[in-house]
């Protein structure tokens, strides 16, 4: 079985400050990890993914994420937040043994205040 | 432009009525997915298809049906057996074939029971 936890329903940061959105996972094999962003009444947009290799993954819009195998975490980060980053963020995991099915976290609402 | 299109954007269903949500993609993707999104619950997998003429139940398939007669199309029918169908429905597609690729999402259909 595979699962994802996003421990924070809401994250608030001031514009220009660094942001972190947390994600932990559980899989039986090796994980493939993804971050997506959703704006109101829209579909999800892909931000970045980890497959293998370098633990620090860089993605769209200045976002990056750090894979930590020992802590089973894949936290999303950005050095300097923008008001336009305010949205709902989803972490997803796919087990290498689980053909094509991803499990999504419950989402974290990020609010960046000017 | 390549993409994935869901229609309609808003749909109203009367009690006891079946309705069909459309999902079309021109990305030449093998795999397609239907998710249900409720507030605070993230995305839950309804059905998925990894190849034409084949599909599997997801975690919450009861009260739903699908077909995959063409590679580009994966319609979802919400039947009268689904007791609480009011939700935001998202269709997604992915390259499939064992590749570790991200999913592309449609803009969603908001279904309301009246």
mmCIF file with all atom_site columns, C-alpha atoms in Angstrom, chain A:
data_model
loop_
_atom_site.group_PDB
_atom_site.id
_atom_site.type_symbol
_atom_site.label_atom_id
_atom_site.label_alt_id
_atom_site.label_comp_id
_atom_site.label_asym_id
_atom_site.label_entity_id
_atom_site.label_seq_id
_atom_site.pdbx_PDB_ins_code
_atom_site.Cartn_x
_atom_site.Cartn_y
_atom_site.Cartn_z
_atom_site.occupancy
_atom_site.B_iso_or_equiv
_atom_site.pdbx_formal_charge
_atom_site.auth_seq_id
_atom_site.auth_comp_id
_atom_site.auth_asym_id
_atom_site.auth_atom_id
_atom_site.pdbx_PDB_model_num
ATOM 1   C CA . UNK A 1 1   ? 0.000   0.000  0.000   1.00 0.00 ? 1   UNK A CA 1
ATOM 2   C CA . UNK A 1 2   ? 1.066   3.563  -0.595  1.00 0.00 ? 2   UNK A CA 1
ATOM 3   C CA . UNK A 1 3   ? 0.053   6.727  1.224   1.00 0.00 ? 3   UNK A CA 1
ATOM 4   C CA . UNK A 1 4   ? 0.848   10.409 1.450   1.00 0.00 ? 4   UNK A CA 1
ATOM 5   C CA . UNK A 1 5   ? 0.449   12.826 4.345   1.00 0.00 ? 5   UNK A CA 1
ATOM 6   C CA . UNK A 1 6   ? 0.413   16.589 4.154   1.00 0.00 ? 6   UNK A CA 1
ATOM 7   C CA . UNK A 1 7   ? 0.394   17.507 7.846   1.00 0.00 ? 7   UNK A CA 1
ATOM 8   C CA . UNK A 1 8   ? -0.592  21.146 7.390   1.00 0.00 ? 8   UNK A CA 1
ATOM 9   C CA . UNK A 1 9   ? -3.984  22.124 5.997   1.00 0.00 ? 9   UNK A CA 1
ATOM 10  C CA . UNK A 1 10  ? -2.843  25.740 5.713   1.00 0.00 ? 10  UNK A CA 1
ATOM 11  C CA . UNK A 1 11  ? 0.483   27.551 5.420   1.00 0.00 ? 11  UNK A CA 1
ATOM 12  C CA . UNK A 1 12  ? 0.728   31.329 5.674   1.00 0.00 ? 12  UNK A CA 1
ATOM 13  C CA . UNK A 1 13  ? 3.830   33.295 4.706   1.00 0.00 ? 13  UNK A CA 1
ATOM 14  C CA . UNK A 1 14  ? 4.673   36.881 3.934   1.00 0.00 ? 14  UNK A CA 1
ATOM 15  C CA . UNK A 1 15  ? 5.683   37.850 0.422   1.00 0.00 ? 15  UNK A CA 1
ATOM 16  C CA . UNK A 1 16  ? 9.435   37.650 -0.012  1.00 0.00 ? 16  UNK A CA 1
ATOM 17  C CA . UNK A 1 17  ? 9.899   35.097 2.765   1.00 0.00 ? 17  UNK A CA 1
ATOM 18  C CA . UNK A 1 18  ? 10.862  31.486 2.117   1.00 0.00 ? 18  UNK A CA 1
ATOM 19  C CA . UNK A 1 19  ? 8.087   28.915 2.086   1.00 0.00 ? 19  UNK A CA 1
ATOM 20  C CA . UNK A 1 20  ? 7.912   25.211 2.869   1.00 0.00 ? 20  UNK A CA 1
ATOM 21  C CA . UNK A 1 21  ? 4.986   22.876 2.265   1.00 0.00 ? 21  UNK A CA 1
ATOM 22  C CA . UNK A 1 22  ? 5.496   19.517 3.934   1.00 0.00 ? 22  UNK A CA 1
ATOM 23  C CA . UNK A 1 23  ? 4.884   16.036 2.569   1.00 0.00 ? 23  UNK A CA 1
ATOM 24  C CA . UNK A 1 24  ? 5.676   12.589 3.938   1.00 0.00 ? 24  UNK A CA 1
ATOM 25  C CA . UNK A 1 25  ? 5.007   9.303  2.211   1.00 0.00 ? 25  UNK A CA 1
ATOM 26  C CA . UNK A 1 26  ? 4.834   5.578  2.710   1.00 0.00 ? 26  UNK A CA 1
ATOM 27  C CA . UNK A 1 27  ? 5.482   2.990  -0.021  1.00 0.00 ? 27  UNK A CA 1
ATOM 28  C CA . UNK A 1 28  ? 6.559   -0.618 -0.124  1.00 0.00 ? 28  UNK A CA 1
ATOM 29  C CA . UNK A 1 29  ? 8.997   -0.154 -2.994  1.00 0.00 ? 29  UNK A CA 1
ATOM 30  C CA . UNK A 1 30  ? 10.941  2.839  -4.236  1.00 0.00 ? 30  UNK A CA 1
ATOM 31  C CA . UNK A 1 31  ? 8.881   6.013  -4.555  1.00 0.00 ? 31  UNK A CA 1
ATOM 32  C CA . UNK A 1 32  ? 8.147   8.292  -7.431  1.00 0.00 ? 32  UNK A CA 1
ATOM 33  C CA . UNK A 1 33  ? 7.085   11.644 -5.957  1.00 0.00 ? 33  UNK A CA 1
ATOM 34  C CA . UNK A 1 34  ? 5.247   14.571 -7.494  1.00 0.00 ? 34  UNK A CA 1
ATOM 35  C CA . UNK A 1 35  ? 4.033   18.043 -6.570  1.00 0.00 ? 35  UNK A CA 1
ATOM 36  C CA . UNK A 1 36  ? 1.049   19.682 -8.235  1.00 0.00 ? 36  UNK A CA 1
ATOM 37  C CA . UNK A 1 37  ? -0.630  23.075 -7.781  1.00 0.00 ? 37  UNK A CA 1
ATOM 38  C CA . UNK A 1 38  ? -4.321  23.865 -8.144  1.00 0.00 ? 38  UNK A CA 1
ATOM 39  C CA . UNK A 1 39  ? -5.881  27.285 -8.562  1.00 0.00 ? 39  UNK A CA 1
ATOM 40  C CA . UNK A 1 40  ? -9.580  27.773 -7.698  1.00 0.00 ? 40  UNK A CA 1
ATOM 41  C CA . UNK A 1 41  ? -11.997 25.817 -9.904  1.00 0.00 ? 41  UNK A CA 1
ATOM 42  C CA . UNK A 1 42  ? -9.189  24.572 -12.112 1.00 0.00 ? 42  UNK A CA 1
ATOM 43  C CA . UNK A 1 43  ? -7.384  21.319 -12.728 1.00 0.00 ? 43  UNK A CA 1
ATOM 44  C CA . UNK A 1 44  ? -4.015  20.449 -11.233 1.00 0.00 ? 44  UNK A CA 1
ATOM 45  C CA . UNK A 1 45  ? -0.773  21.628 -12.811 1.00 0.00 ? 45  UNK A CA 1
ATOM 46  C CA . UNK A 1 46  ? 2.482   19.710 -12.512 1.00 0.00 ? 46  UNK A CA 1
ATOM 47  C CA . UNK A 1 47  ? 5.330   21.438 -10.649 1.00 0.00 ? 47  UNK A CA 1
ATOM 48  C CA . UNK A 1 48  ? 8.108   18.874 -10.252 1.00 0.00 ? 48  UNK A CA 1
ATOM 49  C CA . UNK A 1 49  ? 8.926   15.206 -9.696  1.00 0.00 ? 49  UNK A CA 1
ATOM 50  C CA . UNK A 1 50  ? 11.526  12.969 -8.120  1.00 0.00 ? 50  UNK A CA 1
ATOM 51  C CA . UNK A 1 51  ? 12.421  9.683  -9.778  1.00 0.00 ? 51  UNK A CA 1
ATOM 52  C CA . UNK A 1 52  ? 15.995  8.978  -8.819  1.00 0.00 ? 52  UNK A CA 1
ATOM 53  C CA . UNK A 1 53  ? 19.336  10.716 -8.493  1.00 0.00 ? 53  UNK A CA 1
ATOM 54  C CA . UNK A 1 54  ? 19.901  14.151 -6.979  1.00 0.00 ? 54  UNK A CA 1
ATOM 55  C CA . UNK A 1 55  ? 17.828  14.645 -3.849  1.00 0.00 ? 55  UNK A CA 1
ATOM 56  C CA . UNK A 1 56  ? 17.149  18.299 -4.679  1.00 0.00 ? 56  UNK A CA 1
ATOM 57  C CA . UNK A 1 57  ? 14.715  18.636 -7.544  1.00 0.00 ? 57  UNK A CA 1
ATOM 58  C CA . UNK A 1 58  ? 14.029  21.932 -9.285  1.00 0.00 ? 58  UNK A CA 1
ATOM 59  C CA . UNK A 1 59  ? 10.714  22.635 -10.961 1.00 0.00 ? 59  UNK A CA 1
ATOM 60  C CA . UNK A 1 60  ? 8.460   25.283 -12.423 1.00 0.00 ? 60  UNK A CA 1
ATOM 61  C CA . UNK A 1 61  ? 7.988   28.844 -11.118 1.00 0.00 ? 61  UNK A CA 1
ATOM 62  C CA . UNK A 1 62  ? 11.095  28.718 -8.895  1.00 0.00 ? 62  UNK A CA 1
ATOM 63  C CA . UNK A 1 63  ? 9.878   25.821 -6.767  1.00 0.00 ? 63  UNK A CA 1
ATOM 64  C CA . UNK A 1 64  ? 12.140  23.024 -5.591  1.00 0.00 ? 64  UNK A CA 1
ATOM 65  C CA . UNK A 1 65  ? 11.731  19.972 -3.409  1.00 0.00 ? 65  UNK A CA 1
ATOM 66  C CA . UNK A 1 66  ? 14.088  17.890 -1.334  1.00 0.00 ? 66  UNK A CA 1
ATOM 67  C CA . UNK A 1 67  ? 13.806  14.126 -1.218  1.00 0.00 ? 67  UNK A CA 1
ATOM 68  C CA . UNK A 1 68  ? 14.838  12.636 2.117   1.00 0.00 ? 68  UNK A CA 1
ATOM 69  C CA . UNK A 1 69  ? 14.730  8.852  2.112   1.00 0.00 ? 69  UNK A CA 1
ATOM 70  C CA . UNK A 1 70  ? 15.491  8.366  5.806   1.00 0.00 ? 70  UNK A CA 1
ATOM 71  C CA . UNK A 1 71  ? 12.675  10.714 6.822   1.00 0.00 ? 71  UNK A CA 1
ATOM 72  C CA . UNK A 1 72  ? 10.408  9.593  3.954   1.00 0.00 ? 72  UNK A CA 1
ATOM 73  C CA . UNK A 1 73  ? 9.750   13.227 3.130   1.00 0.00 ? 73  UNK A CA 1
ATOM 74  C CA . UNK A 1 74  ? 9.497   15.342 0.012   1.00 0.00 ? 74  UNK A CA 1
ATOM 75  C CA . UNK A 1 75  ? 8.970   18.922 1.152   1.00 0.00 ? 75  UNK A CA 1
ATOM 76  C CA . UNK A 1 76  ? 8.237   21.667 -1.364  1.00 0.00 ? 76  UNK A CA 1
ATOM 77  C CA . UNK A 1 77  ? 10.229  24.878 -1.001  1.00 0.00 ? 77  UNK A CA 1
ATOM 78  C CA . UNK A 1 78  ? 10.685  28.272 -2.554  1.00 0.00 ? 78  UNK A CA 1
ATOM 79  C CA . UNK A 1 79  ? 13.300  30.826 -1.440  1.00 0.00 ? 79  UNK A CA 1
ATOM 80  C CA . UNK A 1 80  ? 11.091  33.893 -1.899  1.00 0.00 ? 80  UNK A CA 1
ATOM 81  C CA . UNK A 1 81  ? 7.289   33.628 -1.970  1.00 0.00 ? 81  UNK A CA 1
ATOM 82  C CA . UNK A 1 82  ? 5.039   35.642 -4.275  1.00 0.00 ? 82  UNK A CA 1
ATOM 83  C CA . UNK A 1 83  ? 1.394   36.578 -3.699  1.00 0.00 ? 83  UNK A CA 1
ATOM 84  C CA . UNK A 1 84  ? 0.634   34.727 -6.938  1.00 0.00 ? 84  UNK A CA 1
ATOM 85  C CA . UNK A 1 85  ? 1.926   31.496 -5.351  1.00 0.00 ? 85  UNK A CA 1
ATOM 86  C CA . UNK A 1 86  ? -1.249  31.402 -3.227  1.00 0.00 ? 86  UNK A CA 1
ATOM 87  C CA . UNK A 1 87  ? -3.017  28.183 -4.197  1.00 0.00 ? 87  UNK A CA 1
ATOM 88  C CA . UNK A 1 88  ? -3.720  24.593 -3.145  1.00 0.00 ? 88  UNK A CA 1
ATOM 89  C CA . UNK A 1 89  ? -0.723  22.272 -3.322  1.00 0.00 ? 89  UNK A CA 1
ATOM 90  C CA . UNK A 1 90  ? -0.840  18.497 -3.621  1.00 0.00 ? 90  UNK A CA 1
ATOM 91  C CA . UNK A 1 91  ? 1.875   15.951 -3.055  1.00 0.00 ? 91  UNK A CA 1
ATOM 92  C CA . UNK A 1 92  ? 1.505   12.580 -4.798  1.00 0.00 ? 92  UNK A CA 1
ATOM 93  C CA . UNK A 1 93  ? 3.378   9.288  -4.631  1.00 0.00 ? 93  UNK A CA 1
ATOM 94  C CA . UNK A 1 94  ? 3.544   6.301  -6.921  1.00 0.00 ? 94  UNK A CA 1
ATOM 95  C CA . UNK A 1 95  ? 5.195   3.059  -5.875  1.00 0.00 ? 95  UNK A CA 1
ATOM 96  C CA . UNK A 1 96  ? 7.472   1.579  -8.517  1.00 0.00 ? 96  UNK A CA 1
ATOM 97  C CA . UNK A 1 97  ? 5.575   -1.693 -8.091  1.00 0.00 ? 97  UNK A CA 1
ATOM 98  C CA . UNK A 1 98  ? 2.128   -0.103 -8.498  1.00 0.00 ? 98  UNK A CA 1
ATOM 99  C CA . UNK A 1 99  ? 1.338   0.128  -12.146 1.00 0.00 ? 99  UNK A CA 1
ATOM 100 C CA . UNK A 1 100 ? 0.301   3.672  -12.937 1.00 0.00 ? 100 UNK A CA 1
ATOM 101 C CA . UNK A 1 101 ? -1.705  4.529  -9.802  1.00 0.00 ? 101 UNK A CA 1
ATOM 102 C CA . UNK A 1 102 ? -0.764  7.601  -7.817  1.00 0.00 ? 102 UNK A CA 1
ATOM 103 C CA . UNK A 1 103 ? -1.998  8.468  -4.340  1.00 0.00 ? 103 UNK A CA 1
ATOM 104 C CA . UNK A 1 104 ? -2.561  12.131 -3.536  1.00 0.00 ? 104 UNK A CA 1
ATOM 105 C CA . UNK A 1 105 ? -2.348  13.922 -0.219  1.00 0.00 ? 105 UNK A CA 1
ATOM 106 C CA . UNK A 1 106 ? -5.270  15.972 1.060   1.00 0.00 ? 106 UNK A CA 1
ATOM 107 C CA . UNK A 1 107 ? -3.663  19.203 -0.055  1.00 0.00 ? 107 UNK A CA 1
ATOM 108 C CA . UNK A 1 108 ? -2.186  22.262 1.661   1.00 0.00 ? 108 UNK A CA 1
ATOM 109 C CA . UNK A 1 109 ? -3.553  25.737 1.098   1.00 0.00 ? 109 UNK A CA 1
ATOM 110 C CA . UNK A 1 110 ? -0.730  28.246 0.764   1.00 0.00 ? 110 UNK A CA 1
ATOM 111 C CA . UNK A 1 111 ? -1.539  31.884 1.394   1.00 0.00 ? 111 UNK A CA 1
ATOM 112 C CA . UNK A 1 112 ? 1.105   34.498 0.675   1.00 0.00 ? 112 UNK A CA 1
ATOM 113 C CA . UNK A 1 113 ? 0.300   37.906 2.130   1.00 0.00 ? 113 UNK A CA 1
ATOM 114 C CA . UNK A 1 114 ? 1.708   41.139 0.712   1.00 0.00 ? 114 UNK A CA 1
#
